[in-house]
Amino acid sequence: MKIALLDNITGFGKHDWSVYWVLIWFSCGLLALFFGFWTTTEQTALDWFYFAVSIIGLLCVVGLSFRKNIAGNGLGMLATAGEVVVQATSGAVGLMLAPLFNFFSHAYGVKYWASNTDADGDMVPKSANKYVWLLTVIFIIAGLLLFPVINRWLQAQGYGVISDDGSRFLGMIDFFWINVIGFVLSITAQATMILRYSFNWWLWILVNAVWLIVNIMTGNTIFAIQTVIYQVNAVVGLYGWYRSEQLAKGIR
């Protein structure tokens, strides 16, 4: 299904509004980040470092949605390396697992995407067959089953990723499991993105929905707003990747 507005935003339509869209989206994200930074931190050197890493993260995710290798994977390596430093210096050593995984996946993506580009130098996505979908579902289920066990082992070593404090969302779902779901889905979404599967954006939409709940439960209003901004980018990325995939197949 073609949507004229999204065609124009992603550069596939009658009008190329991609640059205008990126500027508007990035400006909204930057304002949300800066407001959160200025009102909720003491503006220490580490706070400024985290703010800079967050800005690089904004540029990275919009680069990925528009299939730009260096802007996406290159800046992704820089952003995730910064996240590793932030987590380590704040004492959350367990939380270094996700950015470490993302760093090496982006490093692989730099080379892999470069060898799968169109005439404009943009990465060409590919569709997933039923076996890829099945493997993805199995990976998610295995991750959900194994993560609590791994997390308990890490806690025994003093490096726990997520603590089970007994809190619940709407009095029904454990906050611990919401975090576990978000963690496993984000790792899966990252892997499928680097492997160029268009459906990765469906996973990122789920991830953003889960992290929005986490941010609301923790009272992190600014990052809840940022998650909404990321969600808008995920929708654009989903549409843009599928349209690129269709055009590569000769489907207009």
mmCIF file of C-alpha atoms in Angstrom:
data_model
loop_
_atom_site.group_PDB
_atom_site.id
_atom_site.type_symbol
_atom_site.label_atom_id
_atom_site.label_comp_id
_atom_site.label_asym_id
_atom_site.label_seq_id
_atom_site.Cartn_x
_atom_site.Cartn_y
_atom_site.Cartn_z
ATOM 1 C CA MET A 1 0.000 0.000 0.000
ATOM 2 C CA LYS A 2 1.379 3.368 -1.049
ATOM 3 C CA ILE A 3 0.871 6.425 1.149
ATOM 4 C CA ALA A 4 1.653 9.701 -0.612
ATOM 5 C CA LEU A 5 2.799 11.548 2.528
ATOM 6 C CA LEU A 6 5.173 8.777 3.586
ATOM 7 C CA ASP A 7 6.389 8.406 -0.008
ATOM 8 C CA ASN A 8 7.383 12.088 0.006
ATOM 9 C CA ILE A 9 8.959 11.895 3.466
ATOM 10 C CA THR A 10 11.038 8.856 2.546
ATOM 11 C CA GLY A 11 12.064 10.303 -0.834
ATOM 12 C CA PHE A 12 10.088 7.872 -3.014
ATOM 13 C CA GLY A 13 7.216 10.194 -3.899
ATOM 14 C CA LYS A 14 6.503 13.008 -6.329
ATOM 15 C CA HIS A 15 8.173 15.427 -3.891
ATOM 16 C CA ASP A 16 11.322 14.722 -1.902
ATOM 17 C CA TRP A 17 10.651 15.976 1.615
ATOM 18 C CA SER A 18 13.222 13.733 3.283
ATOM 19 C CA VAL A 19 15.601 16.560 4.278
ATOM 20 C CA TYR A 20 12.758 18.667 5.719
ATOM 21 C CA TRP A 21 11.454 15.663 7.611
ATOM 22 C CA VAL A 22 14.855 14.819 9.118
ATOM 23 C CA LEU A 23 15.350 18.429 10.243
ATOM 24 C CA ILE A 24 11.909 18.612 11.882
ATOM 25 C CA TRP A 25 12.200 15.205 13.530
ATOM 26 C CA PHE A 26 15.736 15.835 14.770
ATOM 27 C CA SER A 27 14.810 19.283 16.127
ATOM 28 C CA CYS A 28 11.911 17.813 18.146
ATOM 29 C CA GLY A 29 14.149 15.075 19.520
ATOM 30 C CA LEU A 30 16.901 17.535 20.369
ATOM 31 C CA LEU A 31 14.498 19.845 22.230
ATOM 32 C CA ALA A 32 13.114 16.942 24.271
ATOM 33 C CA LEU A 33 16.607 15.734 25.145
ATOM 34 C CA PHE A 34 17.882 19.170 26.067
ATOM 35 C CA PHE A 35 14.870 19.930 28.253
ATOM 36 C CA GLY A 36 15.359 16.647 30.083
ATOM 37 C CA PHE A 37 19.078 17.228 30.392
ATOM 38 C CA TRP A 38 18.694 20.777 31.712
ATOM 39 C CA THR A 39 15.862 20.108 34.160
ATOM 40 C CA THR A 40 16.801 16.691 35.548
ATOM 41 C CA THR A 41 20.609 16.705 35.763
ATOM 42 C CA GLU A 42 23.278 18.727 37.531
ATOM 43 C CA GLN A 43 25.078 19.305 34.208
ATOM 44 C CA THR A 44 28.231 17.514 35.345
ATOM 45 C CA ALA A 45 30.873 16.429 32.849
ATOM 46 C CA LEU A 46 29.314 12.954 32.745
ATOM 47 C CA ASP A 47 25.859 14.468 32.186
ATOM 48 C CA TRP A 48 27.200 16.482 29.240
ATOM 49 C CA PHE A 49 28.840 13.333 27.885
ATOM 50 C CA TYR A 50 25.568 11.395 28.086
ATOM 51 C CA PHE A 51 23.731 14.285 26.413
ATOM 52 C CA ALA A 52 26.248 14.220 23.540
ATOM 53 C CA VAL A 53 25.855 10.441 23.224
ATOM 54 C CA SER A 54 22.070 10.876 23.074
ATOM 55 C CA ILE A 55 22.368 13.400 20.248
ATOM 56 C CA ILE A 56 24.570 10.979 18.305
ATOM 57 C CA GLY A 57 21.900 8.353 18.979
ATOM 58 C CA LEU A 58 19.268 10.554 17.349
ATOM 59 C CA LEU A 59 21.403 10.969 14.250
ATOM 60 C CA CYS A 60 22.105 7.233 14.220
ATOM 61 C CA VAL A 61 18.482 6.044 14.303
ATOM 62 C CA VAL A 62 17.315 8.453 11.606
ATOM 63 C CA GLY A 63 20.296 7.399 9.494
ATOM 64 C CA LEU A 64 19.273 3.758 9.917
ATOM 65 C CA SER A 65 15.667 4.477 8.944
ATOM 66 C CA PHE A 66 16.891 6.107 5.731
ATOM 67 C CA ARG A 67 19.324 3.195 5.072
ATOM 68 C CA LYS A 68 22.485 5.309 5.340
ATOM 69 C CA ASN A 69 25.444 3.106 6.201
ATOM 70 C CA ILE A 70 27.879 5.591 7.752
ATOM 71 C CA ALA A 71 25.211 7.816 9.333
ATOM 72 C CA GLY A 72 23.473 4.714 10.660
ATOM 73 C CA ASN A 73 26.042 2.056 11.511
ATOM 74 C CA GLY A 74 29.035 4.401 11.748
ATOM 75 C CA LEU A 75 27.361 6.742 14.212
ATOM 76 C CA GLY A 76 25.763 3.683 15.823
ATOM 77 C CA MET A 77 29.224 2.416 16.755
ATOM 78 C CA LEU A 78 30.085 5.815 18.225
ATOM 79 C CA ALA A 79 26.810 6.073 20.155
ATOM 80 C CA THR A 80 26.968 2.547 21.586
ATOM 81 C CA ALA A 81 30.614 2.967 22.566
ATOM 82 C CA GLY A 82 29.539 6.080 24.465
ATOM 83 C CA GLU A 83 26.690 4.167 26.115
ATOM 84 C CA VAL A 84 29.139 1.521 27.328
ATOM 85 C CA VAL A 85 31.230 4.261 28.982
ATOM 86 C CA VAL A 86 28.166 5.894 30.526
ATOM 87 C CA GLN A 87 26.893 2.609 32.003
ATOM 88 C CA ALA A 88 30.337 1.674 33.303
ATOM 89 C CA THR A 89 30.982 5.053 34.950
ATOM 90 C CA SER A 90 27.534 5.053 36.545
ATOM 91 C CA GLY A 91 28.137 1.612 38.052
ATOM 92 C CA ALA A 92 25.495 -0.172 35.935
ATOM 93 C CA VAL A 93 27.951 -2.717 34.580
ATOM 94 C CA GLY A 94 25.219 -5.223 33.725
ATOM 95 C CA LEU A 95 23.540 -2.740 31.425
ATOM 96 C CA MET A 96 26.686 -2.675 29.278
ATOM 97 C CA LEU A 97 25.532 -5.928 27.632
ATOM 98 C CA ALA A 98 23.092 -4.341 25.176
ATOM 99 C CA PRO A 99 25.345 -1.515 23.910
ATOM 100 C CA LEU A 100 28.267 -3.960 23.620
ATOM 101 C CA PHE A 101 26.144 -6.222 21.446
ATOM 102 C CA ASN A 102 24.932 -3.250 19.424
ATOM 103 C CA PHE A 103 28.475 -1.924 18.952
ATOM 104 C CA PHE A 104 29.750 -5.144 17.367
ATOM 105 C CA SER A 105 26.586 -5.573 15.305
ATOM 106 C CA HIS A 106 27.018 -2.034 13.907
ATOM 107 C CA ALA A 107 30.669 -2.827 13.170
ATOM 108 C CA TYR A 108 29.538 -5.826 11.149
ATOM 109 C CA GLY A 109 26.809 -3.724 9.519
ATOM 110 C CA VAL A 110 29.312 -1.179 8.192
ATOM 111 C CA LYS A 111 30.885 -3.838 5.957
ATOM 112 C CA TYR A 112 27.747 -5.867 5.256
ATOM 113 C CA TRP A 113 25.599 -2.884 4.228
ATOM 114 C CA ALA A 114 28.382 -1.469 2.042
ATOM 115 C CA SER A 115 28.249 -4.562 -0.165
ATOM 116 C CA ASN A 116 24.444 -4.386 -0.526
ATOM 117 C CA THR A 117 23.660 -0.900 -1.797
ATOM 118 C CA ASP A 118 21.732 0.667 -4.662
ATOM 119 C CA ALA A 119 22.974 3.187 -7.224
ATOM 120 C CA ASP A 120 22.584 5.998 -4.675
ATOM 121 C CA GLY A 121 24.739 4.186 -2.120
ATOM 122 C CA ASP A 122 21.786 3.389 0.174
ATOM 123 C CA MET A 123 21.404 -0.092 1.629
ATOM 124 C CA VAL A 124 18.850 -2.314 -0.113
ATOM 125 C CA PRO A 125 16.619 -4.163 2.410
ATOM 126 C CA LYS A 126 15.492 -7.742 1.904
ATOM 127 C CA SER A 127 12.307 -9.571 2.757
ATOM 128 C CA ALA A 128 12.194 -12.426 5.233
ATOM 129 C CA ASN A 129 10.848 -15.862 4.367
ATOM 130 C CA LYS A 130 8.861 -17.969 6.807
ATOM 131 C CA TYR A 131 12.004 -19.649 8.154
ATOM 132 C CA VAL A 132 13.549 -16.316 9.135
ATOM 133 C CA TRP A 133 10.326 -15.350 10.882
ATOM 134 C CA LEU A 134 10.298 -18.709 12.689
ATOM 135 C CA LEU A 135 13.935 -18.356 13.782
ATOM 136 C CA THR A 136 13.199 -14.840 15.049
ATOM 137 C CA VAL A 137 10.256 -16.049 17.128
ATOM 138 C CA ILE A 138 12.358 -18.924 18.517
ATOM 139 C CA PHE A 139 15.161 -16.472 19.375
ATOM 140 C CA ILE A 140 12.726 -14.226 21.238
ATOM 141 C CA ILE A 141 11.161 -17.115 23.173
ATOM 142 C CA ALA A 142 14.582 -18.528 24.078
ATOM 143 C CA GLY A 143 15.730 -15.088 25.180
ATOM 144 C CA LEU A 144 12.699 -14.615 27.424
ATOM 145 C CA LEU A 145 13.288 -18.019 29.021
ATOM 146 C CA LEU A 146 17.044 -17.663 29.470
ATOM 147 C CA PHE A 147 17.342 -14.016 30.455
ATOM 148 C CA PRO A 148 16.047 -14.376 34.057
ATOM 149 C CA VAL A 149 18.528 -17.212 34.618
ATOM 150 C CA ILE A 150 21.418 -15.200 33.166
ATOM 151 C CA ASN A 151 20.344 -12.126 35.120
ATOM 152 C CA ARG A 152 20.353 -14.063 38.412
ATOM 153 C CA TRP A 153 23.842 -15.350 37.642
ATOM 154 C CA LEU A 154 25.033 -11.810 36.856
ATOM 155 C CA GLN A 155 23.498 -10.565 40.109
ATOM 156 C CA ALA A 156 25.417 -13.257 41.981
ATOM 157 C CA GLN A 157 28.565 -11.841 40.394
ATOM 158 C CA GLY A 158 27.491 -8.306 41.304
ATOM 159 C CA TYR A 159 26.540 -7.308 37.736
ATOM 160 C CA GLY A 160 22.759 -7.730 37.580
ATOM 161 C CA VAL A 161 21.015 -6.099 34.628
ATOM 162 C CA ILE A 162 17.454 -5.770 35.949
ATOM 163 C CA SER A 163 16.230 -5.884 39.558
ATOM 164 C CA ASP A 164 12.899 -7.452 40.516
ATOM 165 C CA ASP A 165 11.409 -4.910 42.932
ATOM 166 C CA GLY A 166 7.867 -6.297 42.849
ATOM 167 C CA SER A 167 6.306 -3.301 41.078
ATOM 168 C CA ARG A 168 3.627 -3.881 38.463
ATOM 169 C CA PHE A 169 2.174 -2.069 35.439
ATOM 170 C CA LEU A 170 -1.551 -1.411 35.983
ATOM 171 C CA GLY A 171 -1.283 -3.876 38.860
ATOM 172 C CA MET A 172 -1.014 -6.795 36.417
ATOM 173 C CA ILE A 173 2.394 -7.176 34.763
ATOM 174 C CA ASP A 174 5.645 -7.311 36.732
ATOM 175 C CA PHE A 175 7.950 -4.403 35.997
ATOM 176 C CA PHE A 176 10.781 -6.937 35.879
ATOM 177 C CA TRP A 177 9.188 -8.837 32.990
ATOM 178 C CA ILE A 178 8.403 -5.635 31.104
ATOM 179 C CA ASN A 179 12.123 -4.853 31.206
ATOM 180 C CA VAL A 180 13.040 -8.384 30.158
ATOM 181 C CA ILE A 181 10.661 -8.228 27.177
ATOM 182 C CA GLY A 182 12.060 -4.845 26.157
ATOM 183 C CA PHE A 183 15.654 -6.074 26.461
ATOM 184 C CA VAL A 184 15.129 -9.261 24.435
ATOM 185 C CA LEU A 185 13.052 -7.551 21.749
ATOM 186 C CA SER A 186 15.619 -4.764 21.345
ATOM 187 C CA ILE A 187 18.474 -7.243 20.834
ATOM 188 C CA THR A 188 16.381 -9.145 18.277
ATOM 189 C CA ALA A 189 15.358 -5.959 16.471
ATOM 190 C CA GLN A 190 18.986 -4.844 16.297
ATOM 191 C CA ALA A 191 20.133 -8.166 14.832
ATOM 192 C CA THR A 192 17.401 -8.273 12.176
ATOM 193 C CA MET A 193 18.100 -4.650 11.254
ATOM 194 C CA ILE A 194 21.799 -5.292 10.672
ATOM 195 C CA LEU A 195 20.868 -8.346 8.566
ATOM 196 C CA ARG A 196 18.752 -5.973 6.390
ATOM 197 C CA TYR A 197 15.334 -7.511 7.059
ATOM 198 C CA SER A 198 12.585 -4.918 6.634
ATOM 199 C CA PHE A 199 10.410 -6.459 9.336
ATOM 200 C CA ASN A 200 12.930 -5.327 11.965
ATOM 201 C CA TRP A 201 10.943 -2.084 12.212
ATOM 202 C CA TRP A 202 7.881 -3.980 13.434
ATOM 203 C CA LEU A 203 10.073 -5.198 16.290
ATOM 204 C CA TRP A 204 11.342 -1.660 16.982
ATOM 205 C CA ILE A 205 7.736 -0.453 17.145
ATOM 206 C CA LEU A 206 7.095 -3.118 19.806
ATOM 207 C CA VAL A 207 10.332 -2.191 21.603
ATOM 208 C CA ASN A 208 9.390 1.491 21.726
ATOM 209 C CA ALA A 209 5.943 0.623 23.081
ATOM 210 C CA VAL A 210 7.526 -1.441 25.873
ATOM 211 C CA TRP A 211 10.118 1.221 26.746
ATOM 212 C CA LEU A 212 7.354 3.845 26.807
ATOM 213 C CA ILE A 213 5.693 1.820 29.567
ATOM 214 C CA VAL A 214 9.012 1.566 31.419
ATOM 215 C CA ASN A 215 9.591 5.327 31.185
ATOM 216 C CA ILE A 216 6.060 6.091 32.351
ATOM 217 C CA MET A 217 6.388 3.716 35.312
ATOM 218 C CA THR A 218 9.710 5.265 36.342
ATOM 219 C CA GLY A 219 8.373 8.811 35.926
ATOM 220 C CA ASN A 220 10.909 9.563 33.200
ATOM 221 C CA THR A 221 8.689 11.972 31.267
ATOM 222 C CA ILE A 222 11.362 13.338 28.967
ATOM 223 C CA PHE A 223 12.541 9.942 27.812
ATOM 224 C CA ALA A 224 8.901 8.922 27.407
ATOM 225 C CA ILE A 225 8.598 11.841 24.971
ATOM 226 C CA GLN A 226 11.822 10.760 23.276
ATOM 227 C CA THR A 227 10.426 7.235 22.918
ATOM 228 C CA VAL A 228 7.394 8.656 21.119
ATOM 229 C CA ILE A 229 9.758 10.544 18.783
ATOM 230 C CA TYR A 230 11.656 7.293 18.165
ATOM 231 C CA GLN A 231 8.338 5.573 17.468
ATOM 232 C CA VAL A 232 7.510 8.075 14.735
ATOM 233 C CA ASN A 233 10.927 7.397 13.192
ATOM 234 C CA ALA A 234 10.271 3.642 13.388
ATOM 235 C CA VAL A 235 7.043 4.033 11.403
ATOM 236 C CA VAL A 236 8.874 6.061 8.746
ATOM 237 C CA GLY A 237 11.687 3.492 8.707
ATOM 238 C CA LEU A 238 9.201 0.639 8.317
ATOM 239 C CA TYR A 239 7.549 2.294 5.332
ATOM 240 C CA GLY A 240 10.815 3.416 3.720
ATOM 241 C CA TRP A 241 12.493 0.007 3.987
ATOM 242 C CA TYR A 242 9.496 -1.825 2.531
ATOM 243 C CA ARG A 243 9.198 0.668 -0.355
ATOM 244 C CA SER A 244 12.917 0.288 -1.088
ATOM 245 C CA GLU A 245 12.500 -3.468 -1.039
ATOM 246 C CA GLN A 246 9.571 -3.255 -3.469
ATOM 247 C CA LEU A 247 11.437 -0.964 -5.868
ATOM 248 C CA ALA A 248 14.422 -3.332 -5.819
ATOM 249 C CA LYS A 249 12.030 -6.047 -7.006
ATOM 250 C CA GLY A 250 10.655 -3.788 -9.731
ATOM 251 C CA ILE A 251 7.339 -3.205 -7.947
ATOM 252 C CA ARG A 252 6.141 0.362 -8.405
#
